[in-house]
XYZ file of C-alpha atoms in Angstrom:
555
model
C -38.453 -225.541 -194.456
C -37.062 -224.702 -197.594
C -35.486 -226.508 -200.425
C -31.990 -225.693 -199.512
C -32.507 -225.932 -195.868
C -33.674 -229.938 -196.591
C -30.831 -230.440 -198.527
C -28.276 -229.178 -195.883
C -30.443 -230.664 -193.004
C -30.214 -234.421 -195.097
C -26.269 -233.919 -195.751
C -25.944 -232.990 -192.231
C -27.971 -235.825 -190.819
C -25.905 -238.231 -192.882
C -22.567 -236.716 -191.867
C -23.917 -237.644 -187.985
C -25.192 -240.729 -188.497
C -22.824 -242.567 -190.472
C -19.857 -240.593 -188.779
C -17.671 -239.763 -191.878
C -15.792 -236.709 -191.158
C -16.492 -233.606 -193.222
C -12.429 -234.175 -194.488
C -13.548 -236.935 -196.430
C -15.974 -235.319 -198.385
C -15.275 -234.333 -201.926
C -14.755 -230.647 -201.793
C -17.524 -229.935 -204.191
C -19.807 -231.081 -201.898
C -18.800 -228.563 -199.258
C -18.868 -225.719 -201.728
C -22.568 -226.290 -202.697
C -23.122 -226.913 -198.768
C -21.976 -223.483 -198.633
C -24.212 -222.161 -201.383
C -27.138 -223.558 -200.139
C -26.033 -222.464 -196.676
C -26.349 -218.668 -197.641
C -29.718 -218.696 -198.907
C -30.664 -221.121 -195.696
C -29.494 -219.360 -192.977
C -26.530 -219.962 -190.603
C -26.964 -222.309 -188.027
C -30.629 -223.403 -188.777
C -31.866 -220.271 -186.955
C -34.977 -219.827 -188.527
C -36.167 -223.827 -188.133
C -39.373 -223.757 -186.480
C -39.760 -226.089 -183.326
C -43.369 -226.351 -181.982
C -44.999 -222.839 -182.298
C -42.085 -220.876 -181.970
C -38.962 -220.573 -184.015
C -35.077 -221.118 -182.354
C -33.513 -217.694 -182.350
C -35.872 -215.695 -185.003
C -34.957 -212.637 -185.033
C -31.749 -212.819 -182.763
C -28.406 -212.028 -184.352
C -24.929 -213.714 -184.181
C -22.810 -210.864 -182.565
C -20.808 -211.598 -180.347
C -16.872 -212.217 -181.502
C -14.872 -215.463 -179.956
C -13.327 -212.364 -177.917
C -16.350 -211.309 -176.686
C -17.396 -215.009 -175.309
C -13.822 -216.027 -173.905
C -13.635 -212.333 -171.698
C -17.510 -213.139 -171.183
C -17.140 -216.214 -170.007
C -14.415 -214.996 -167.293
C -15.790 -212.234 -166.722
C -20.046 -212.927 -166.348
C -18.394 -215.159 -162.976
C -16.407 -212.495 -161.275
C -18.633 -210.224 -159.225
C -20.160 -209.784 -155.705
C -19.457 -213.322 -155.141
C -15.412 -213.411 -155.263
C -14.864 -209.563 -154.264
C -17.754 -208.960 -151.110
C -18.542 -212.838 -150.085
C -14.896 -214.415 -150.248
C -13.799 -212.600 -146.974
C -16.808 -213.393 -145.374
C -16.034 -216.979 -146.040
C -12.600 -217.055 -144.578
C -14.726 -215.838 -141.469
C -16.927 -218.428 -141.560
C -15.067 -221.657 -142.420
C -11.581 -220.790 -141.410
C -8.266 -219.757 -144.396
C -8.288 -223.883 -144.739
C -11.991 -224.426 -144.785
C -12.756 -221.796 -147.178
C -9.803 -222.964 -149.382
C -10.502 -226.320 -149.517
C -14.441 -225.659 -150.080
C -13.246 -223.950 -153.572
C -11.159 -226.488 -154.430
C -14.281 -228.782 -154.639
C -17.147 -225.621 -156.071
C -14.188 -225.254 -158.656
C -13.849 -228.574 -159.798
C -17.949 -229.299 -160.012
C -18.057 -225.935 -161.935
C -15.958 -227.086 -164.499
C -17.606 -230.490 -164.881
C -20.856 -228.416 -165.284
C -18.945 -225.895 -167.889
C -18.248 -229.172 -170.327
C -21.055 -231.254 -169.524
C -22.813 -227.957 -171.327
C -20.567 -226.991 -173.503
C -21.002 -230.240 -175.299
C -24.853 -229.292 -175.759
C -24.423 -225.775 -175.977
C -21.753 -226.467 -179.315
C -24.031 -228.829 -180.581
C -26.732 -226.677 -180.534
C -26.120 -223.393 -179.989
C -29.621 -221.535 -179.063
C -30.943 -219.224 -176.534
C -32.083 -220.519 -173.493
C -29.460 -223.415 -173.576
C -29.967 -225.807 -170.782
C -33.976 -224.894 -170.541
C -34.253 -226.067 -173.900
C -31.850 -228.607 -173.679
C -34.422 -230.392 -170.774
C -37.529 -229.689 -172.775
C -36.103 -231.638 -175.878
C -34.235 -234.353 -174.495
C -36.138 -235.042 -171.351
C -39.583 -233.615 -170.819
C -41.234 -230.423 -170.899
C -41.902 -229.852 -167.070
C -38.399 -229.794 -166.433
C -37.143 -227.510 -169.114
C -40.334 -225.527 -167.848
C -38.847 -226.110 -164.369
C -35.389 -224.988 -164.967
C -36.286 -222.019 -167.581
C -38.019 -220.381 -164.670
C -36.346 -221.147 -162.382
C -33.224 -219.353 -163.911
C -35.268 -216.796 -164.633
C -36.347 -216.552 -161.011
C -32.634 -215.841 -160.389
C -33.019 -212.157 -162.048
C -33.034 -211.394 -158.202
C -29.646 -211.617 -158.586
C -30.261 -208.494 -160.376
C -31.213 -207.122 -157.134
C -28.417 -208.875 -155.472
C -25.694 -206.897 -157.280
C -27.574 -203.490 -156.970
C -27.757 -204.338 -153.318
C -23.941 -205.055 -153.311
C -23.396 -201.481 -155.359
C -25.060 -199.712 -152.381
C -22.890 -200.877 -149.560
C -19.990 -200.637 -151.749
C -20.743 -196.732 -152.481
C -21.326 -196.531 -148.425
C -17.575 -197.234 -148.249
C -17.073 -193.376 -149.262
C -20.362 -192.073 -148.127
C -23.726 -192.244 -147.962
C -24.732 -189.671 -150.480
C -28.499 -191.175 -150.902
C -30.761 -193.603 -150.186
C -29.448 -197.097 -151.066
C -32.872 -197.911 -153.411
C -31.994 -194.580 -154.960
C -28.784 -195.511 -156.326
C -30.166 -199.015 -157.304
C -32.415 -197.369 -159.282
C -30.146 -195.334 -160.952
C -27.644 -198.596 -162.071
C -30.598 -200.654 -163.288
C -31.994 -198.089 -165.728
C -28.397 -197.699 -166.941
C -28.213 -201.746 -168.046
C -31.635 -201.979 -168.979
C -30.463 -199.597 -171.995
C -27.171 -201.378 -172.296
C -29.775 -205.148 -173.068
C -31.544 -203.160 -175.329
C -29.242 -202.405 -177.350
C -27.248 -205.114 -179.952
C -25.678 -207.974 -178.518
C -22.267 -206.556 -179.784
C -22.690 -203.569 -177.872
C -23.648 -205.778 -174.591
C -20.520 -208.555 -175.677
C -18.137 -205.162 -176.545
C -18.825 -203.601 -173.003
C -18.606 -206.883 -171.196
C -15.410 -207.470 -172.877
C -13.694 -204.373 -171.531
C -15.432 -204.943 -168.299
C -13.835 -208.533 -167.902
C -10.650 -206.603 -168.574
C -11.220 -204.391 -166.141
C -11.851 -207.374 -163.378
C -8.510 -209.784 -164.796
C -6.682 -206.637 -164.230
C -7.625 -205.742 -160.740
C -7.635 -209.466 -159.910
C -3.756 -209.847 -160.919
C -3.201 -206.534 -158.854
C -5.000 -208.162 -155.752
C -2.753 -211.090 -156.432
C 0.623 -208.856 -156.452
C -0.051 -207.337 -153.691
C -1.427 -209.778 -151.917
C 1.753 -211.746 -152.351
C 3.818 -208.699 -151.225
C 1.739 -208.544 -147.949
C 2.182 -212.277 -146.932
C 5.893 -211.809 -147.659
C 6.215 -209.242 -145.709
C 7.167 -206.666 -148.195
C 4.622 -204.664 -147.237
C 2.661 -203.257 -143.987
C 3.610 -203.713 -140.584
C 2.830 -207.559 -139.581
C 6.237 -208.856 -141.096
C 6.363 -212.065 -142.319
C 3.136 -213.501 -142.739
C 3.345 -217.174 -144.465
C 1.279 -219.819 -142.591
C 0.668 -217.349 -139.440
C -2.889 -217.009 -139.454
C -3.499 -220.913 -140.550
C -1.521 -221.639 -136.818
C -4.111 -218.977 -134.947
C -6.655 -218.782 -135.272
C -6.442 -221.768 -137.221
C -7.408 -223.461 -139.998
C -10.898 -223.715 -139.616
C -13.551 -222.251 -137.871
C -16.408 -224.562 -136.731
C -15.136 -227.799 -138.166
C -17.013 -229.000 -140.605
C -20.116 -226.932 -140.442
C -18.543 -224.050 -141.245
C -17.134 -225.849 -144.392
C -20.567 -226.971 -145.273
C -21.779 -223.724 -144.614
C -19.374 -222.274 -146.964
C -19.964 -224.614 -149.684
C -23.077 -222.758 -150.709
C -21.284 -219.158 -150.693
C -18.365 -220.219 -152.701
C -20.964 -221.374 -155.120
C -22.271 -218.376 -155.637
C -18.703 -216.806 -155.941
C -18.713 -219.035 -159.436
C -22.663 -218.360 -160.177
C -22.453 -216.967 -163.605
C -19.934 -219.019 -165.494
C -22.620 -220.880 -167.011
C -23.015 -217.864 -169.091
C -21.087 -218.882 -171.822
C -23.506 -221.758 -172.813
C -26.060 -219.326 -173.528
C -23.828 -216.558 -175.336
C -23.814 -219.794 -177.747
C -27.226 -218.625 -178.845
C -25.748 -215.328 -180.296
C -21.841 -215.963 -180.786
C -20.680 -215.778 -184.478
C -18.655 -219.551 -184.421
C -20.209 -221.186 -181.430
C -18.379 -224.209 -182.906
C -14.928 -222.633 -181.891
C -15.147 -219.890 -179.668
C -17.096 -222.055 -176.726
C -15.002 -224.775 -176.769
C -12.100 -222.213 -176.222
C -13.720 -220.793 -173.473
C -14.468 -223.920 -171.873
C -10.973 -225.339 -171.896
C -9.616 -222.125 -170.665
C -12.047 -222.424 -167.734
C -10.168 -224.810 -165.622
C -7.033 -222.882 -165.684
C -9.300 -219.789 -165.117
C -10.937 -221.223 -161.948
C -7.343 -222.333 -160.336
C -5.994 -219.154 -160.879
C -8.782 -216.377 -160.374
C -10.342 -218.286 -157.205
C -8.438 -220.563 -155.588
C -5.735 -218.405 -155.737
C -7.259 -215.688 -154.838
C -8.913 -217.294 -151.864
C -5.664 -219.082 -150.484
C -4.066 -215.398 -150.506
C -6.847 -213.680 -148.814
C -6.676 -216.262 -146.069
C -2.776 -215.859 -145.765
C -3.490 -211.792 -144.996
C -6.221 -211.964 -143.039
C -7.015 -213.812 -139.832
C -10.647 -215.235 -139.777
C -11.374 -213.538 -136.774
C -10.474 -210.091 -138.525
C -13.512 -208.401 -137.503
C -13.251 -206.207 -140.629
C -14.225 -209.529 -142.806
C -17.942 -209.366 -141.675
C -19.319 -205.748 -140.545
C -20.264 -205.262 -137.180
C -23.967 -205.287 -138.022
C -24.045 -208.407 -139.610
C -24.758 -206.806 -142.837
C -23.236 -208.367 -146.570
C -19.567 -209.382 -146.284
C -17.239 -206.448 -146.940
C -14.960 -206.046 -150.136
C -12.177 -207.953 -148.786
C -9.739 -206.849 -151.851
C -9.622 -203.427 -149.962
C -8.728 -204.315 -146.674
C -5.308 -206.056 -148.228
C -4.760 -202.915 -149.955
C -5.110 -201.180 -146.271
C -2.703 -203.961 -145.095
C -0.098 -202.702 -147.203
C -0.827 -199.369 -146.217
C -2.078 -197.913 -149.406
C -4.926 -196.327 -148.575
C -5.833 -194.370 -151.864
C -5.472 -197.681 -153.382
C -8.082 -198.438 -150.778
C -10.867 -196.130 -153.263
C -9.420 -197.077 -156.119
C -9.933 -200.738 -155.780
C -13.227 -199.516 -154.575
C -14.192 -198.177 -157.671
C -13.079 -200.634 -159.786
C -15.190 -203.143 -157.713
C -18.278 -200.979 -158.021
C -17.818 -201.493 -162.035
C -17.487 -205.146 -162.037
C -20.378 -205.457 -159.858
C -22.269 -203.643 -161.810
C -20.930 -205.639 -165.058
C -22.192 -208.722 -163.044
C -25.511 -207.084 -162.883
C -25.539 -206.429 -166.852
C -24.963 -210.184 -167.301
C -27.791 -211.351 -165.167
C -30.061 -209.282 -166.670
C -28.806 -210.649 -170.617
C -29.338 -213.993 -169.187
C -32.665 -213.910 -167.571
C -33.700 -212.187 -170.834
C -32.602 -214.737 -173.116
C -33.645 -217.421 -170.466
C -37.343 -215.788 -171.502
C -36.945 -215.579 -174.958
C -35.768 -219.903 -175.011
C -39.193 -220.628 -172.740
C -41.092 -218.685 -175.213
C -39.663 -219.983 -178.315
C -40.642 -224.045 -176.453
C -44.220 -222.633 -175.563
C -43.054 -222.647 -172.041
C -44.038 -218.785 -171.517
C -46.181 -216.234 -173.528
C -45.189 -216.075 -177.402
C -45.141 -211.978 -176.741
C -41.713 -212.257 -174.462
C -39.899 -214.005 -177.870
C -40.455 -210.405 -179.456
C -37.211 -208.604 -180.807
C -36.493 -205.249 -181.588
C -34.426 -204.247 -184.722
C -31.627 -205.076 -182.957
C -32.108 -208.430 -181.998
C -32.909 -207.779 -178.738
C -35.908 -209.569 -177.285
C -36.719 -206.483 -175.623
C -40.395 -207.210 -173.880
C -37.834 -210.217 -171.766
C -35.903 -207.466 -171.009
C -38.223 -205.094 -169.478
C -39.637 -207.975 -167.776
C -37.289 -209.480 -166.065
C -36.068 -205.690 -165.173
C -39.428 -205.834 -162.948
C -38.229 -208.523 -160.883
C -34.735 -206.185 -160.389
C -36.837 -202.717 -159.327
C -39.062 -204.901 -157.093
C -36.340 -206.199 -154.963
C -34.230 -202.767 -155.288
C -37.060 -201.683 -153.407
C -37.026 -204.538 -150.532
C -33.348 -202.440 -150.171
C -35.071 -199.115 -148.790
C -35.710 -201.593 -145.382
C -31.943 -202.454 -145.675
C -29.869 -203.567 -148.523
C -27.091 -204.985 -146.060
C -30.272 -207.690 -144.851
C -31.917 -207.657 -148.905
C -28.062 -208.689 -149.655
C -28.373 -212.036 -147.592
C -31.991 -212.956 -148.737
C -30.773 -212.273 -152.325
C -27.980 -214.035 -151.913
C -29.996 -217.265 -150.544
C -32.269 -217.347 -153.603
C -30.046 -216.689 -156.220
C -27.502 -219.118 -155.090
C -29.932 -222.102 -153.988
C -31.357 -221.195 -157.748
C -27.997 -221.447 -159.579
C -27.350 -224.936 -157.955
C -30.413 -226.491 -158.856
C -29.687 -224.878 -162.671
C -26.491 -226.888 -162.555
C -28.044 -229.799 -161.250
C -30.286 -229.808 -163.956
C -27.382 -229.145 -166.558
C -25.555 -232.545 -165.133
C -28.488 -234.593 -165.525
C -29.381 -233.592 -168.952
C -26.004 -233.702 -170.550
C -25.986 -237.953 -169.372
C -29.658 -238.000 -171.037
C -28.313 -236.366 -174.038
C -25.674 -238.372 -174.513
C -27.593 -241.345 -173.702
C -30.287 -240.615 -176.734
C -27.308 -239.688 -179.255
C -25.989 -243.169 -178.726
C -29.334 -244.932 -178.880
C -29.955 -243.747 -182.017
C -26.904 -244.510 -183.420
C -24.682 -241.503 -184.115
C -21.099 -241.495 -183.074
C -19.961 -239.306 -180.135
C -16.721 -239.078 -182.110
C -18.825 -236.425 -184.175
C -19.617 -233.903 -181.508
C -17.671 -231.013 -182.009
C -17.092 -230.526 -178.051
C -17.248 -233.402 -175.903
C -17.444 -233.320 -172.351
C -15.105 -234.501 -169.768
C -15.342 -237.504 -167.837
C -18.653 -238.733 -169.329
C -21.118 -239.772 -167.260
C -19.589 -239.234 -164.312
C -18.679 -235.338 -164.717
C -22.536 -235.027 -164.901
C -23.582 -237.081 -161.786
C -21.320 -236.149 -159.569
C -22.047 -232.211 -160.216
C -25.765 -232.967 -160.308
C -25.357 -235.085 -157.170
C -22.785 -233.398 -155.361
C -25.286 -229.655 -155.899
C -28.135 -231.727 -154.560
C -26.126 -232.369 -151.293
C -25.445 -228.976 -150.673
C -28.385 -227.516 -151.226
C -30.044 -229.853 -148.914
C -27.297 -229.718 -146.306
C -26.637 -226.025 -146.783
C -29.704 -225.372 -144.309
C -28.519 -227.430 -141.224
C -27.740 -223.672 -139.185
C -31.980 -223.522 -139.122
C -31.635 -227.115 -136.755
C -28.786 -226.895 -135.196
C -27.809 -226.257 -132.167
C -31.763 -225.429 -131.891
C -34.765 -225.042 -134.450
C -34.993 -221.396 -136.554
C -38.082 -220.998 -138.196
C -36.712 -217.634 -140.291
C -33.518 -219.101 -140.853
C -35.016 -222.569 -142.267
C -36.997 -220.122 -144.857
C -34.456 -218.344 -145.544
C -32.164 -221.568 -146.394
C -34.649 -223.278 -148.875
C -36.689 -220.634 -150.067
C -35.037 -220.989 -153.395
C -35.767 -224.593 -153.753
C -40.441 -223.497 -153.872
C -40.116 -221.652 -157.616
C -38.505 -225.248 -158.850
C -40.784 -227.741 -156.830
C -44.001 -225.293 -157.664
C -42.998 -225.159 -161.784
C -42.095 -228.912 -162.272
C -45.259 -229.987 -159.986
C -47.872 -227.496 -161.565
C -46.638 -228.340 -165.076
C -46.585 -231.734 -164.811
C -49.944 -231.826 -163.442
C -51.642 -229.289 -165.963
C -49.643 -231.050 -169.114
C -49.624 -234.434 -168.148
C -46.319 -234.272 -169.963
C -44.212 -237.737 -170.138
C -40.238 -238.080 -170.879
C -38.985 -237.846 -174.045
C -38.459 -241.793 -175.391
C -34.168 -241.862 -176.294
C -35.302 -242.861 -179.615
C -37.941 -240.091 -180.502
C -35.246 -236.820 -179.127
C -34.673 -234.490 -182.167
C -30.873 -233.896 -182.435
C -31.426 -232.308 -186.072
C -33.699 -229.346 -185.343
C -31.347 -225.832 -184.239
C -27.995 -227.875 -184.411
C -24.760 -227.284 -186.160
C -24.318 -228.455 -189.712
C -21.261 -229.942 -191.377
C -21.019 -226.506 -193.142
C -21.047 -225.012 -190.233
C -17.992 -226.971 -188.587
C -16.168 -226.367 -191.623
C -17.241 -222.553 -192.111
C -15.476 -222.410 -188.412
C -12.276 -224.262 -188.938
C -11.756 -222.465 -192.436
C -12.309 -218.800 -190.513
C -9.339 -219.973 -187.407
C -6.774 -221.356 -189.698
C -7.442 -218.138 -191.725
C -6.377 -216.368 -188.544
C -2.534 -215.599 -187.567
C -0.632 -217.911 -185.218
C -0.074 -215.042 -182.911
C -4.023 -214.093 -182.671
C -4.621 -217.744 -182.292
C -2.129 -217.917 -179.450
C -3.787 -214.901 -177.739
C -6.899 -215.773 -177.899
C -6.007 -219.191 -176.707
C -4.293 -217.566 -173.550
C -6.726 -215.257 -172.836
């Protein structure tokens, strides 16, 4: 470290430990923070931390636009357009609806529960990290790969592009056009971030619109404006019904609609790269509750207003992946080239999904790297910033289970869509539990949660009760392997993704001998925000107009 980076590091540590506000600083003070900022580095991205160095060589590119549409957008994929008819099949228009209701709420518990970290200390490999420093190292080694394990959903998404594409025709084999989509995004990650954060932007546009038009029409339909069943209302709630198996089939669809929202976590580590983490995640984080009402529930109480559950066009007839039930209420209202429209548009955000996973396994790489936690060759960066060796490994994971698809991608859908979801809940789990640790350590040692720059809502108990309440599911997800008699294939299929986490926290813990972090000995300096840094951010949005400000705050 430097001269200048001491000198910012000791202002900053005396801003957060004696709590003054960087307003009552004289404003000399600020200007030579800024001077010795410049020659420092933004951000304290070139501090080292063990043997690696937190984001070296990475660059801040992505815009507060680019994380707000990201952060919308990385969630809205295979999950909300393929699974969320199945669902209604499954649990029943009520069941399903309610099931949301609760995934939606734990989501955004999770979203500020790391958010406050992630503004704090905006790096690459976020919560990963996050455990390593202010827990132990077998869990941040737990949870990195574990994360990372989820690049199936990689596969997942290319598996979901196939049997969308099979809605037109089969042209060719289902691996083949897998193949095809997964060289085009391993290009796209690559590339600079503001090329992945520019496409992802128009992508998310691309979903928000068709989303809204899903919404329109789906209102249309239940009023009766449009096809032939009249007034619709409350019909289908009255028969079939509500539900559909009670209360197993609303456990059952707990898990599913988690996977719907599997991916909004992507915002905490865009933090790593985003140009004012200090602003634009907070934004997106507030805006996320709104977000999840509107895009989900919403969407999920309309679907299950058009569509009985026992619409056998929810689930195809060979038990394959749940269809894309945005088309059939386009074929309800009897517009059938909307039908291939919608079809298309679906087969881009998918494939946007796909692009997101693969950006977050890869950075998920480069974080475990940086903490020692995986070979120092996978933090290598190409000119661009982009830790490019992560890339083209986690891209292995996505052609290995592309090719699981030539058996069947309709049965590779449902395996993928077992891991990657059973993966995602243990990552926000994990997130839960280390934001109360966090927060426990920055009051031990005496700093002022006043000072945070985010702070999370409902502390602690935003934290437990997502950590607990994805621990419940995850274990009770599985109960269709014992009931009404013992599966074998089904109880692997369940809880296969709970082995990577059990095998990487057990193995590490063993081979380290690792112990917990003491509350008083967790480094909240190294990686974090400075007081220049807050300021940089607050001088840079009053700067902006009040109509760009009210924009971006609505979108």
């Amino acid at each position: 470290m430097n001269k200048h980076q001491e000198e910012v590091t000791g202002a900053s540590q005396t801003y957060y430990q004696t709590g003054y506000s960087y307003e009552s600083q004289h404003q000399s003070d600020s200007m030579k923070l800024e001077q010795d900022n410049e020659k420092a580095g933004s951000f304290a991205s070139h501090r080292s931390i063990g043997d690696g160095e937190i984001q070296a060589g990475t660059k801040r590119g992505l815009s507060a636009r680019h994380i707000t549409m990201i952060s919308l957008g990385g969630a809205i994929g295979t999950g909300l357009f393929l699974n969320s008819g199945g669902n209604i099949a499954t649990a029943g228009p009520a069941g399903a609806f309610i099931a949301y209701i609760i995934i939606g709420f734990m989501v955004y518990c999770i979203m500020t529960c790391l958010g406050e970290m992630a503004t704090f200390m905006p790096v690459s490999g976020s919560f990963n990290h996050y455990a390593t420093r202010f827990v132990e190292p077998s869990l941040g080694f737990a949870l990195g790969w574990n994360y990372w394990f989820s690049a199936v959903t990689i596969a997942t998404e290319m598996a979901a592009a196939a049997t969308i594409i099979k809605f037109w025709k089969q042209v060719m084999p289902d691996a083949a056009w897998a193949t095809i989509f997964l060289l085009m995004i391993i290009v796209i990650n690559l590339l600079s971030v503001r090329i992945y954060g520019e496409m992802e932007y128009w992508f998310a546009l691309i979903k928000i619109v068709i989303v809204l038009v899903f919404i329109i029409i789906a209102i249309i339909v239940a009023a009766g404006g449009a096809g032939n069943g009249g007034v619709l209302g409350f019909k289908y709630w009255k028969d079939p019904g509500p539900f559909v198996d009670g209360g197993l089939g609303f456990v059952s669809v707990l898990l599913s609609a988690g996977f719907s929202f599997q991916g909004t976590e992507i915002v905490g580590i865009t933090a790593g790269e985003a140009k004012n983490p200090t602003k634009s995640v907070p934004r997106a984080i507030k805006n996320t509750f709104w977000r999840i009402i509107f895009f989900y529930i919403v969407t999920i109480f309309l679907l299950g207003m058009c569509i009985p559950s026992d619409n056998p066009d929810l689930v195809s007839d060979d038990d394959s992946a749940a269809t894309a039930s945005f088309t059939i209420i386009f074929k309800l209202a009897g517009i059938e080239a909307g039908a291939h429209v919608i079809n298309a548009i679906i087969l881009t955000s998918v494939l946007s999904a796909a692009n997101s996973s693969l950006y977050t396994t890869a950075r998920t790489l480069l974080g475990l790297a940086h903490d020692g936690n995986a070979p120092a060759i996978l933090a290598r960066v190409n000119r661009f910033g982009s830790p490019y060796i992560a890339v083209l490994f986690s891209s292995i994971v996505g052609f290995a289970c592309i090719f699981v698809s030539i058996y069947s991608a309709d049965e590779a859908f449902v395996w993928f869509l077992n891991i990657t979801t059973v993966s995602g809940f243990i990552s926000w789990a994990g997130i839960g539990l280390v934001h109360v640790r966090f927060r426990r350590a920055y009051i031990r040692q005496g700093r002022n949660p006043d000072d945070l720059p985010y702070k999370a809502f409902g502390y602690p108990y935003s934290g437990i009760f997502a950590a607990a309440l994805s621990f419940l599911i995850v274990l009770g997800q599985g109960y269709i392997a014992f009931y009404p008699q013992w599966d074998a294939i089904e109880f692997v299929t369940c809880y296969i993704g709970i082995v990577p986490f059990v095998l990487c926290l057990v193995i590490h813990k063993l081979v380290t001998k690792g112990k917990t972090v003491p509350l008083d000995e967790v480094d909240f300096d190294t990686g974090r925000v400075t007081r220049f840094d807050i300021e940089k951010d607050d001088e840079e949005e009053n700067s902006k107009p009040k109509w760009r400000r009210a924009l971006e705050y609505v979108m």
